[in-house]
Coordinates of C-alpha atoms in Angstrom, one line a residue:
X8 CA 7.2 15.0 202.9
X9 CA 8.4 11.4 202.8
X10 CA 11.3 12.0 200.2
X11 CA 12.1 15.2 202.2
X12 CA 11.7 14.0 205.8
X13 CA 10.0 17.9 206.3
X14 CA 6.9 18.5 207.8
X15 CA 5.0 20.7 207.1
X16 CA 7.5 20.4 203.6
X17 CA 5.3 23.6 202.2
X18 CA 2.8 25.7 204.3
X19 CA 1.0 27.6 200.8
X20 CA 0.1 26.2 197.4
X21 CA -0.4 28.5 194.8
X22 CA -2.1 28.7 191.2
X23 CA 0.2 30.5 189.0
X24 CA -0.8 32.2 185.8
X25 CA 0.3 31.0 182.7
X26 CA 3.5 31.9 181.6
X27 CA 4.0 32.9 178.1
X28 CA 7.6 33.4 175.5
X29 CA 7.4 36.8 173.3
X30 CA 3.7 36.7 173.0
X31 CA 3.5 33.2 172.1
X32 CA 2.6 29.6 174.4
X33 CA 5.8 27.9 175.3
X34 CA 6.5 24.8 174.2
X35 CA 9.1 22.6 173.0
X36 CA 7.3 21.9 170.0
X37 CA 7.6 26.0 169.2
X38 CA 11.8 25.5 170.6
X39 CA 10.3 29.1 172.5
X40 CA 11.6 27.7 176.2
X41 CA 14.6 28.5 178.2
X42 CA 15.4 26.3 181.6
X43 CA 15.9 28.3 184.7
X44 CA 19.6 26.8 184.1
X45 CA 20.0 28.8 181.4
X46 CA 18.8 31.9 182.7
X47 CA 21.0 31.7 185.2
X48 CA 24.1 31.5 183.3
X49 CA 23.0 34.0 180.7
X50 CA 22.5 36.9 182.9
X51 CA 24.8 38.0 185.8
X52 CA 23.1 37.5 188.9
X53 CA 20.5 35.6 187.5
X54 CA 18.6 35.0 190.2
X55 CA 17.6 37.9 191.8
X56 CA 16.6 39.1 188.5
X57 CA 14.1 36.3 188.4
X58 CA 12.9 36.9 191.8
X59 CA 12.1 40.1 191.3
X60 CA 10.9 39.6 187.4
X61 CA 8.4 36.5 189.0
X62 CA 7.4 39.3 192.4
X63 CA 6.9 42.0 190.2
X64 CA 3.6 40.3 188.9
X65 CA 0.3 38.9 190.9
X66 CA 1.2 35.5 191.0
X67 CA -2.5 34.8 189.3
X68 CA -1.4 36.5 186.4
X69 CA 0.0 35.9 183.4
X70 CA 3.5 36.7 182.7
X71 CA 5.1 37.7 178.9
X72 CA 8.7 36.4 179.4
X73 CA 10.9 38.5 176.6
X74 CA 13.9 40.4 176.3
X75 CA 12.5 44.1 177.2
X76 CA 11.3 43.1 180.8
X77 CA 14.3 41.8 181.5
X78 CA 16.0 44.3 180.5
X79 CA 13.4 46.7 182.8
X80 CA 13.9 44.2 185.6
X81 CA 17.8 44.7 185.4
X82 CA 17.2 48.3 185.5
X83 CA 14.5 48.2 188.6
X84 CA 17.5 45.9 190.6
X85 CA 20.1 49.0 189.8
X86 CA 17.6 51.0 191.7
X87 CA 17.6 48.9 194.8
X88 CA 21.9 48.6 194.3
X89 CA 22.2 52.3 194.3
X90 CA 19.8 52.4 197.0
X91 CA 22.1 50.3 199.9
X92 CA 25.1 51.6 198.2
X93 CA 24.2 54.8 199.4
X94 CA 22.6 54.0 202.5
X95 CA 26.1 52.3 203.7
X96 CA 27.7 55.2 202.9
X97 CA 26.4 57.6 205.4
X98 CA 28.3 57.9 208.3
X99 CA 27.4 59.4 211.8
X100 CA 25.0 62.1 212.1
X101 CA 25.9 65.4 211.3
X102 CA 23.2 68.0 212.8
X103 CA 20.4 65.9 210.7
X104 CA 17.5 67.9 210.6
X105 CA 14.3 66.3 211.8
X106 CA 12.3 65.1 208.8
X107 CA 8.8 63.8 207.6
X108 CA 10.2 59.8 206.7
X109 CA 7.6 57.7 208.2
X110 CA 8.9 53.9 208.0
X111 CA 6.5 52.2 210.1
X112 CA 3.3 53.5 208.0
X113 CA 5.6 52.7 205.1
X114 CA 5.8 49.0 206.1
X115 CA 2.1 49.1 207.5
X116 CA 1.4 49.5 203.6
X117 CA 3.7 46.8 202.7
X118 CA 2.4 44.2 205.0
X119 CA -1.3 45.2 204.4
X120 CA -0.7 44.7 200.4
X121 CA 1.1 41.2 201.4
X122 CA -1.7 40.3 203.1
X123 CA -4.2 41.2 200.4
X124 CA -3.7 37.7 198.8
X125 CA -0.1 38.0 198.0
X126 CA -0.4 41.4 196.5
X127 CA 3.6 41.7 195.7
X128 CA 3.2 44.6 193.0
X129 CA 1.9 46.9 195.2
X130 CA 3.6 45.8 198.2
X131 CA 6.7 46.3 195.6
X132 CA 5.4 50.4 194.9
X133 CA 5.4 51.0 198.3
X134 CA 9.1 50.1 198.6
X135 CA 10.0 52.1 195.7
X136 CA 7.9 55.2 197.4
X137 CA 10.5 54.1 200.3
X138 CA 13.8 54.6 198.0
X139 CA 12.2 57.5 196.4
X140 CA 11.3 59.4 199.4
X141 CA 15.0 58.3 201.3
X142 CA 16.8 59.2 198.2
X143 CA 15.8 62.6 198.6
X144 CA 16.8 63.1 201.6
X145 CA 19.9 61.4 201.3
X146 CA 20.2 64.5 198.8
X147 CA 19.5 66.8 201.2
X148 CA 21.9 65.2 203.5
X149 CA 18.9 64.8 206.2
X150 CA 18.6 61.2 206.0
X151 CA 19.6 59.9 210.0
X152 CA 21.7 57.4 210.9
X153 CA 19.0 55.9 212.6
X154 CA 16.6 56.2 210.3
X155 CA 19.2 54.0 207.9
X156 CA 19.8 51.4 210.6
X157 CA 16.0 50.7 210.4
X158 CA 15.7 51.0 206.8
X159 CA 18.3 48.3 206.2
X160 CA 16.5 46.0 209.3
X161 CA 13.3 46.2 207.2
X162 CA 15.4 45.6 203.7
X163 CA 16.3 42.3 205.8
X164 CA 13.5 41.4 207.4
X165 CA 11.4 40.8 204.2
X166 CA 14.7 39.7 202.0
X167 CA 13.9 36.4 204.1
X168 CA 11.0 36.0 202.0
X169 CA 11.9 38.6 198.7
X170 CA 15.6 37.0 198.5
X171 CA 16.5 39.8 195.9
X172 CA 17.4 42.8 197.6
X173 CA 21.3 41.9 198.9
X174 CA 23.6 40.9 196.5
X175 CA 24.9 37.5 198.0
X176 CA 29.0 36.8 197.6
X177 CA 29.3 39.5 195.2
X178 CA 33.4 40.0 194.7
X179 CA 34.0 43.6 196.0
X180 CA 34.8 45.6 193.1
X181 CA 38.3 46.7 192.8
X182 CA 38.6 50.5 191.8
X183 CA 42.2 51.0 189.8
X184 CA 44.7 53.2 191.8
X185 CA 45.2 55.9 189.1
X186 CA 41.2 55.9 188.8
X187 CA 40.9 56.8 192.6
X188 CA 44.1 59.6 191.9
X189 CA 41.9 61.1 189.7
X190 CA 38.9 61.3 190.9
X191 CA 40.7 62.5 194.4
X192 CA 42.0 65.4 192.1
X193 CA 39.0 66.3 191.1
X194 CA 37.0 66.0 194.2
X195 CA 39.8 68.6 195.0
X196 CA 39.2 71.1 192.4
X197 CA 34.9 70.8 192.8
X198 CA 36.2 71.8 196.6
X199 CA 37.7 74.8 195.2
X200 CA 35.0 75.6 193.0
X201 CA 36.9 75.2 189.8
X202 CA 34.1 73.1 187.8
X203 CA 35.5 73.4 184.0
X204 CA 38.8 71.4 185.4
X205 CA 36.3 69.0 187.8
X206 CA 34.1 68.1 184.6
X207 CA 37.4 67.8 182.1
X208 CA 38.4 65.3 185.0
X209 CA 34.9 63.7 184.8
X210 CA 35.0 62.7 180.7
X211 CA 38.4 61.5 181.5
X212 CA 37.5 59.4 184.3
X213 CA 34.4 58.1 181.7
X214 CA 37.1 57.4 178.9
X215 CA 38.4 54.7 181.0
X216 CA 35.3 53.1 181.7
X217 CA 34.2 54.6 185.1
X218 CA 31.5 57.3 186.2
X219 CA 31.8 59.2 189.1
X220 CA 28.3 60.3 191.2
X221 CA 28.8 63.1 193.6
X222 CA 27.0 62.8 196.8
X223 CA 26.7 64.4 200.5
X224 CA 28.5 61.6 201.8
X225 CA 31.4 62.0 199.0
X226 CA 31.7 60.8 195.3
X227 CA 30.8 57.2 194.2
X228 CA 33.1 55.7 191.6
X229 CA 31.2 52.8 189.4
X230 CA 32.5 50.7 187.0
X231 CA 29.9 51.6 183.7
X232 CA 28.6 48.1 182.3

C-alpha cells in the first residue's frame, strides 16, 4: 500500500495450489519454466487463454501446465468466440416463439458456485450449460432479442472479474471480396435448393482457406487457422 498509494491495495489473499510443468516440479534447476512473458508471445491472445486455463481450476488445486490443456483451453475459448459471434448476429425479432431459457436461475447458479469459496469450475459449467442451451435455440431461430441483450449484460458483468470472455482490440478480420462473391453465390443456389452446386461452392470456398457456417441469421465466413 505504501509503494502503491492504494488502500485497500488487495481486498482477498489466496493460497494457490502448486503448479506443476508436464508432470514434473518447476524449476530452473530442471530448465521446465516458462515466464508469463513468454506465454504471452507464444500464443495469440495469450492472455485470455491463461485466464481461463488459471479459472478453469479451484484455485486450491494443483495445476499440470502442458501442451494438451492448452491446446483444450484454446478450444474451450473458440466456444465462447462462436458464442458472441452469433449472438451479435441476430437481428430484431422475427415472431420468436416463447421459450424455456431461464437466465436469472442460470446466473443464481453462477453466483451461488462463486460464492462457494471461489468455486470457478463449476461456476464455469453453468456458463457452458448457458451457451449450450442458447446455441440451440439460436438453431431453432427462437432465441429473442431480448433474451440476447441480457445474455451479453451478464457476459459483461462478470468479464469485470473473468477478463476472458471479449476479445479486447482484436483487428476486425478482413473477408477477401471474391471470398464474399462466392459464398453470396452459393447462399443463392442453397436458396434455390440446388445443394450439389452449394457444397461444390463450399470445398472451393475451404481450398482458399475459409469455411462457411450456415445459420438462421445467414452464413458465417471464418478464416480456418
Amino acid at each position: 500500500e505504501a509503494l502503491s498509494g492504494k488502500k485497500p491495495f488487495v481486498k482477498y489473499w489466496l493460497h494457490t495450489g502448486f503448479l506443476t510443468i508436464n508432470g514434473e516440479k518447476m524449476s530452473k534447476s530442471l530448465k521446465n519454466f516458462i515466464t508469463v512473458d513468454e506465454f504471452l508471445k507464444k500464443n495469440e491472445g495469450g492472455a485470455r487463454i491463461l485466464r481461463l486455463l488459471v479459472i478453469e481450476n479451484h484455485y486450491r488445486s494443483a495445476i499440470d501446465f502442458n501442451e494438451k490443456i492448452i491446446a483444450q483451453t484454446k478450444k474451450e475459448l473458440a466456444i465462447f468466440d462462436e458464442f458472441i459471434r452469433r449472438l451479435k448476429l441476430i437481428k430484431a425479432d422475427k415472431a420468436v416463439k416463447k421459450n424455456n431459457f431461464k437466465l436469472p436461475s442460470l446466473k443464481k447458479e453462477f453466483y451461488e458456485a462463486m460464492n462457494d469459496d471461489f468455486n470457478t469450475p463449476k461456476a464455469l459449467g453453468t456458463i457452458f450449460t448457458l451457451i449450450r442451451q442458447a446455441n440451440l435455440l439460436i438453431d431453432k431461430n427462437q432465441l429473442s432479442k431480448k433474451q440476447v441483450t441480457e445474455i451479453l449484460t451478464f457476459f459483461q458483468e462478470i468479464d469485470t472479474f473473468f477478463g476472458f470472455i471479449f476479445e479486447k482490440n482484436k483487428k476486425k478480420e478482413i473477408i477477401p471480396e471474391e471470398i464474399l462473391k462466392l459464398v453470396e453465390k452459393r447462399e443463392k443456389y442453397r436458396q434455390e435448393k440446388n445443394f450439389s452446386q452449394a457444397d461444390a461452392l463450399r470445398d472451393k470456398i475451404k481450398k482458399f482457406g475459409y469455411e462457411v457456417k450456415d445459420t438462421a441469421s445467414g452464413p458465417i465466413i471464418k478464416k480456418i487457422s
